[in-house]
Coordinates of C-alpha atoms in Angstrom, one line a residue:
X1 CA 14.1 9.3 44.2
X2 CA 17.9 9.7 43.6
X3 CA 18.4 12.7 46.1
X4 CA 16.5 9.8 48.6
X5 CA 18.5 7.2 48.6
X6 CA 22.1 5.7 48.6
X7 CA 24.3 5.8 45.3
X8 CA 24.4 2.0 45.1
X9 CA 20.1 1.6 45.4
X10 CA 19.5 4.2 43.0
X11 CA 22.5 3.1 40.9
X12 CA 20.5 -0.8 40.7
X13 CA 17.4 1.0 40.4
X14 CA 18.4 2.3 36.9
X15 CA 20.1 -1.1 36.0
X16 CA 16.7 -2.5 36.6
X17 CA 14.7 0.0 35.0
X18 CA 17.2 -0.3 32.1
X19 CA 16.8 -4.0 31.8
X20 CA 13.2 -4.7 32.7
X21 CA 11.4 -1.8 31.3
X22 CA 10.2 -2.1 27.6
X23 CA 13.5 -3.1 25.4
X24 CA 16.9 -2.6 27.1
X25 CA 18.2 0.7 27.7
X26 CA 22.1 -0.2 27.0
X27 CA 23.3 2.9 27.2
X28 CA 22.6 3.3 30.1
X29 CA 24.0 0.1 31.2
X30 CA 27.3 1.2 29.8
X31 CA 27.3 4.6 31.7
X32 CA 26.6 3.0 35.1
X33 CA 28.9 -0.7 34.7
X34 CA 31.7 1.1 33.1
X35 CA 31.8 4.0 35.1
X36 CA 31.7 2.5 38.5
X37 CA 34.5 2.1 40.5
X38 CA 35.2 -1.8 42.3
X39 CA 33.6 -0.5 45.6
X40 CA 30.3 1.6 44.1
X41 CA 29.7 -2.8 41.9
X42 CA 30.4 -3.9 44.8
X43 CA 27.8 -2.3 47.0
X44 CA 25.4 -1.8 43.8
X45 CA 25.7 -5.6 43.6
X46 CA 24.6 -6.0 47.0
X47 CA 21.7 -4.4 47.1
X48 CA 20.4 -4.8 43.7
X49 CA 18.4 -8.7 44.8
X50 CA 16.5 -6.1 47.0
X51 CA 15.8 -3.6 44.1
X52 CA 15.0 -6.0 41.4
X53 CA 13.6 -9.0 43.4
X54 CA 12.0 -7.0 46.8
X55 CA 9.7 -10.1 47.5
X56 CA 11.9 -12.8 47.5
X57 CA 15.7 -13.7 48.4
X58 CA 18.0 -13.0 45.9
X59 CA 21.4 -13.7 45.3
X60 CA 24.4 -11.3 44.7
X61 CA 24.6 -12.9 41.2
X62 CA 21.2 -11.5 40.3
X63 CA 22.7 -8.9 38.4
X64 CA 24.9 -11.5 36.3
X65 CA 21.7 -13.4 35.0
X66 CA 19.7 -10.6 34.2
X67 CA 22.5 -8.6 32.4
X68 CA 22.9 -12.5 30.9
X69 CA 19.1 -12.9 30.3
X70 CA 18.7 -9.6 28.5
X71 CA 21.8 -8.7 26.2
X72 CA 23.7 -10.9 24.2
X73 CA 27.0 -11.7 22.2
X74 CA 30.5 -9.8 23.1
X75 CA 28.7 -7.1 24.5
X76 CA 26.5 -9.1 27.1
X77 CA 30.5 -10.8 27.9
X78 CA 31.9 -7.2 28.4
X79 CA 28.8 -6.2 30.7
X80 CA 29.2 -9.4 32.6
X81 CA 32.9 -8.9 33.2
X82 CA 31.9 -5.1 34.3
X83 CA 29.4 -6.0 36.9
X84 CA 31.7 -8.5 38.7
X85 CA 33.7 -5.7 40.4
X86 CA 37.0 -7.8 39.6
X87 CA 39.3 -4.9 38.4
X88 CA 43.2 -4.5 39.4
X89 CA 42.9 -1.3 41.5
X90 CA 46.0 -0.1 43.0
X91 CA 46.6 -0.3 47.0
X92 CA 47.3 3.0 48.8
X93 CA 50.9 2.5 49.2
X94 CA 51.7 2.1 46.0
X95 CA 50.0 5.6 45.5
X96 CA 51.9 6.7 48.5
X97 CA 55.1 5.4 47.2
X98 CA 54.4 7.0 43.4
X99 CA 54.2 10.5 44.5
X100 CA 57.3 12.4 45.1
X101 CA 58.4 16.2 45.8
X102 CA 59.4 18.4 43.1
X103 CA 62.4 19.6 43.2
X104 CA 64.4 23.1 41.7
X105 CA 68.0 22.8 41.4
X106 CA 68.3 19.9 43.2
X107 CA 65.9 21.6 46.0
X108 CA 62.8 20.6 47.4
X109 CA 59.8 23.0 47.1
X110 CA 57.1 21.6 49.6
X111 CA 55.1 20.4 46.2
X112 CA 54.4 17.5 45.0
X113 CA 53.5 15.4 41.9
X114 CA 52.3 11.9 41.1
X115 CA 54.9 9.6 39.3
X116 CA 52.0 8.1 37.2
X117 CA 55.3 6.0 35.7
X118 CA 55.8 4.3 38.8
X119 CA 51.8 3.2 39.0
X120 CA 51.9 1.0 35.8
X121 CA 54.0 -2.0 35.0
X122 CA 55.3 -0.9 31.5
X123 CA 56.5 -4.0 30.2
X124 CA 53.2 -5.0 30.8
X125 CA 52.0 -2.3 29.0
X126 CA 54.0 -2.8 26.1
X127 CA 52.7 -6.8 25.8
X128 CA 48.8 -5.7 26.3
X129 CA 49.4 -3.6 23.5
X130 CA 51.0 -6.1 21.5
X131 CA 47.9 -8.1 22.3
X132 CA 45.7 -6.1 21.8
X133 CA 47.2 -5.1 18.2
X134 CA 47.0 -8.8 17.0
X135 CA 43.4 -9.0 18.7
X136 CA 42.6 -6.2 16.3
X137 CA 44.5 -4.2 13.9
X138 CA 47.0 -7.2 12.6
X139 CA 44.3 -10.1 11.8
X140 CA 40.9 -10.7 9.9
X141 CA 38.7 -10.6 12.1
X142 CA 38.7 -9.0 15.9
X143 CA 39.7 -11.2 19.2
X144 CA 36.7 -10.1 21.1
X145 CA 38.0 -11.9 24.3
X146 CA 41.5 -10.3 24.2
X147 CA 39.8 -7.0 24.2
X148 CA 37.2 -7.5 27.0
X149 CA 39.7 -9.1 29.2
X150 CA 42.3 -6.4 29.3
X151 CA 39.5 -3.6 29.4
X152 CA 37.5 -5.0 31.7
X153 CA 40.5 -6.5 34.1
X154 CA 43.7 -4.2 34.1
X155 CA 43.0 -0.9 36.3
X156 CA 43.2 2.4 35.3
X157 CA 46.8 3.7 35.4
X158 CA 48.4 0.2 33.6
X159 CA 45.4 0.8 31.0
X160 CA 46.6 4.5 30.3
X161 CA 50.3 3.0 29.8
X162 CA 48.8 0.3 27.5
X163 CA 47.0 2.6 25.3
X164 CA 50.4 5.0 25.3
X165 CA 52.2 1.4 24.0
X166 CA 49.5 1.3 22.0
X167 CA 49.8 4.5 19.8
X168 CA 53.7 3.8 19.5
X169 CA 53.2 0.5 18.0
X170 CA 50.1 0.9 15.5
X171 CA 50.3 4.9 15.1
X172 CA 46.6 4.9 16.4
X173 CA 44.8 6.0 19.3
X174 CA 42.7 3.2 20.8
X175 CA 39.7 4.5 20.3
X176 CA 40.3 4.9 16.8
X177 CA 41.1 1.0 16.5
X178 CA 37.7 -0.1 18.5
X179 CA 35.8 2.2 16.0
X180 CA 37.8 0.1 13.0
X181 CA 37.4 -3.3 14.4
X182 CA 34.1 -3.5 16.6
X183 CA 30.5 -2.5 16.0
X184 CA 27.5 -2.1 18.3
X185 CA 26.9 -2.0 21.7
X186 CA 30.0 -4.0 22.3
X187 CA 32.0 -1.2 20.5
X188 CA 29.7 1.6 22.9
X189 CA 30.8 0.0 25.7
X190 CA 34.9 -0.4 25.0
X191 CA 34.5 3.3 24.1
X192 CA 33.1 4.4 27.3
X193 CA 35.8 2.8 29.6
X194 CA 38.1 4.2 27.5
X195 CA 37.1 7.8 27.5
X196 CA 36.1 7.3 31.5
X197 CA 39.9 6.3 32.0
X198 CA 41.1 9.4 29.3
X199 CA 39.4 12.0 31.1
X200 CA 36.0 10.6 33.2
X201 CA 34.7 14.3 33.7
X202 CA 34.8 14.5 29.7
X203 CA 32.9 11.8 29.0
X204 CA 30.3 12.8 31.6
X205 CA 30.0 16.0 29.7
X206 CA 29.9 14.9 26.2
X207 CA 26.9 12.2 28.3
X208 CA 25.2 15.4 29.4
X209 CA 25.3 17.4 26.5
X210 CA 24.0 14.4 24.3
X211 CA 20.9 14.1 26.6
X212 CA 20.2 17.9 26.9
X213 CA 20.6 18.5 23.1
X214 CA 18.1 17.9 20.7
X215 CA 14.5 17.3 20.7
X216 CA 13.3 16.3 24.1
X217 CA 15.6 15.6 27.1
X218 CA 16.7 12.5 28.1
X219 CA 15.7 13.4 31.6
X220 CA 16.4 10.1 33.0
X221 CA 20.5 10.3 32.1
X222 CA 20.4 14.3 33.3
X223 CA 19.2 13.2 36.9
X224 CA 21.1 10.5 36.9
X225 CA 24.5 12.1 36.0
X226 CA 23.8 15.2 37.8
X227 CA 22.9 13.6 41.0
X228 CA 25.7 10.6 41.2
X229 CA 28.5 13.1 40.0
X230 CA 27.4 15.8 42.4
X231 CA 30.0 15.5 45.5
X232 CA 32.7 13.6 43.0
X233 CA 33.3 15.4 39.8
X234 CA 30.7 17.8 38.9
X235 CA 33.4 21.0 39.2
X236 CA 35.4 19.2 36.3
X237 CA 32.6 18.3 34.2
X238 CA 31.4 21.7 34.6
X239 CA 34.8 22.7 33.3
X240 CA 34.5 20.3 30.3
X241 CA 31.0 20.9 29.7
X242 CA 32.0 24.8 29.1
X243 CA 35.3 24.1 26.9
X244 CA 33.1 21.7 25.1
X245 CA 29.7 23.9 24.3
X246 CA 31.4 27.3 25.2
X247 CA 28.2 28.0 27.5
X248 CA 27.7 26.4 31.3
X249 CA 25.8 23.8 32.4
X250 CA 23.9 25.7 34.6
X251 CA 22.6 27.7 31.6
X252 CA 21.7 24.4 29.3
X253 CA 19.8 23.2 32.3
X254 CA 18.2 26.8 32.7
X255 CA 17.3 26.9 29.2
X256 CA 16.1 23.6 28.7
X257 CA 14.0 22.8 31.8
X258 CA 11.2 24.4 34.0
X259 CA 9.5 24.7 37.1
X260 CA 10.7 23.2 40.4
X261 CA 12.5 20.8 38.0
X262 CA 14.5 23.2 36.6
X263 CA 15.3 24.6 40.2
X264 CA 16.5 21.3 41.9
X265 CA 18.7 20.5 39.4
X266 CA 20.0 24.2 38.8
X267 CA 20.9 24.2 42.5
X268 CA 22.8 20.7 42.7
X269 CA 25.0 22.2 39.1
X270 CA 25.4 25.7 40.6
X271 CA 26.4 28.6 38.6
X272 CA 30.4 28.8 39.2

């Protein structure tokens, strides 16, 4: 089915799957809601009445009451927040106006680099991680709100400059500091959008090698990852996936798969 249809169907398919099927399948909740750029939620939303509810008319906010239905607590909030597509992104001037020509000797060389500086606000930076300190680190107890609403609202680049304001001020990585003061799903999920905005072709890999490894493959996260990263990222997460495992992809799935299986999804990885 995934090579059959578009990204955003198969993409509410699993969400579906993930929340009707017996028990919830959260992680894979987390990988597709806070992976997901604004556009990909906002088509998945969309089309997922269609998916979940083909026999009768469903609303856009479908998604919303069943993630509401099925999870609960901080975690069903963050999930929530995820699926309404409301992130800051940046506009393509700004983009435009943040890169700039390298220069040698005070002369231009034809390249060119991305002022990532220019893309954040860093005095907003330095208050979200001020924020986020007292949400966490500095009381008893952890400000769940303060956390979901500057994860799941501030886009990627200003998020990046928080969590650099962040290490200054506390001496921690973030990640560290969700892994002190959160627990659960809710603490799976702060994690992923962190290590999606760190490096997203890591966390894919460490994703893939987690389902590949051990007894029995998680076939539904290797399809699913193999197929929707195919014409995005799958070159970097092959590079990650081999710095990470010091062996390919390609030979993982080889080694670990069969038939015409095996074949298909050998072919979409490639070798190089």
């Amino acid at each position: 089915m995934a090579l059959f249809v578009p990204p955003a169907v198969y993409d509410a398919y699993c969400i579906k799957e993930a929340i009707y099927g017996p028990g919830t399948d959260e992680a894979s909740l987390i990988e597709i809601l806070m992976t997901r750029t604004n556009p990909q939620i906002n088509e998945l939303r969309k089309v997922y009445g269609d998916v979940a509810s083909p026999h009768r008319k469903a609303s856009d906010a479908l998604i919303e009451k069943d993630i509401e239905g099925d999870t609960s607590g901080d975690f069903k909030r963050l999930l929530v927040a995820a699926s309404q597509g409301d992130r800051y992104e940046i506009t393509r001037e700004q983009l435009e106006e943040a890169v700039e020509e390298i220069t040698v000797e005070g002369n231009g060389t034809g390249m060119y680099n991305v002022n990532y500086s220019k893309l954040a606000d860093m005095g907003q930076a330095k208050r979200d991680a001020e924020k986020l300190f007292k949400a966490g680190e500095d009381r008893w107890g952890t400000d769940e709100e303060e956390f979901i609403r500057i994860f799941s609202t501030r886009h990627y680049y200003q998020l990046r400059a928080t969590w650099n304001e962040y290490v200054k001020l506390t001496q921690r990585d973030i990640t560290n500091s969700v892994d002190r003061e959160t627990s659960g799903d809710f603490r799976s999920g702060l994690k992923a959008i962190a290590q999606n905005i760190k490096c997203r072709p890591k966390y894919f890999a460490e994703r893939l090698k987690k389902a590949i490894k051990g007894l029995g493959t998680d076939d539904k996260t290797l399809i699913r990852i193999v197929v929707s990263r195919a014409e995005i990222d799958m070159v970097q997460i092959k590079k990650e996936f081999l710095e990470m495992n010091k062996q390919t992809l390609w030979k993982w799935i080889q080694d670990d798969t069969s038939g015409d299986y095996r074949k298909l999804l050998c072919a979409i990885v490639g070798k190089n």
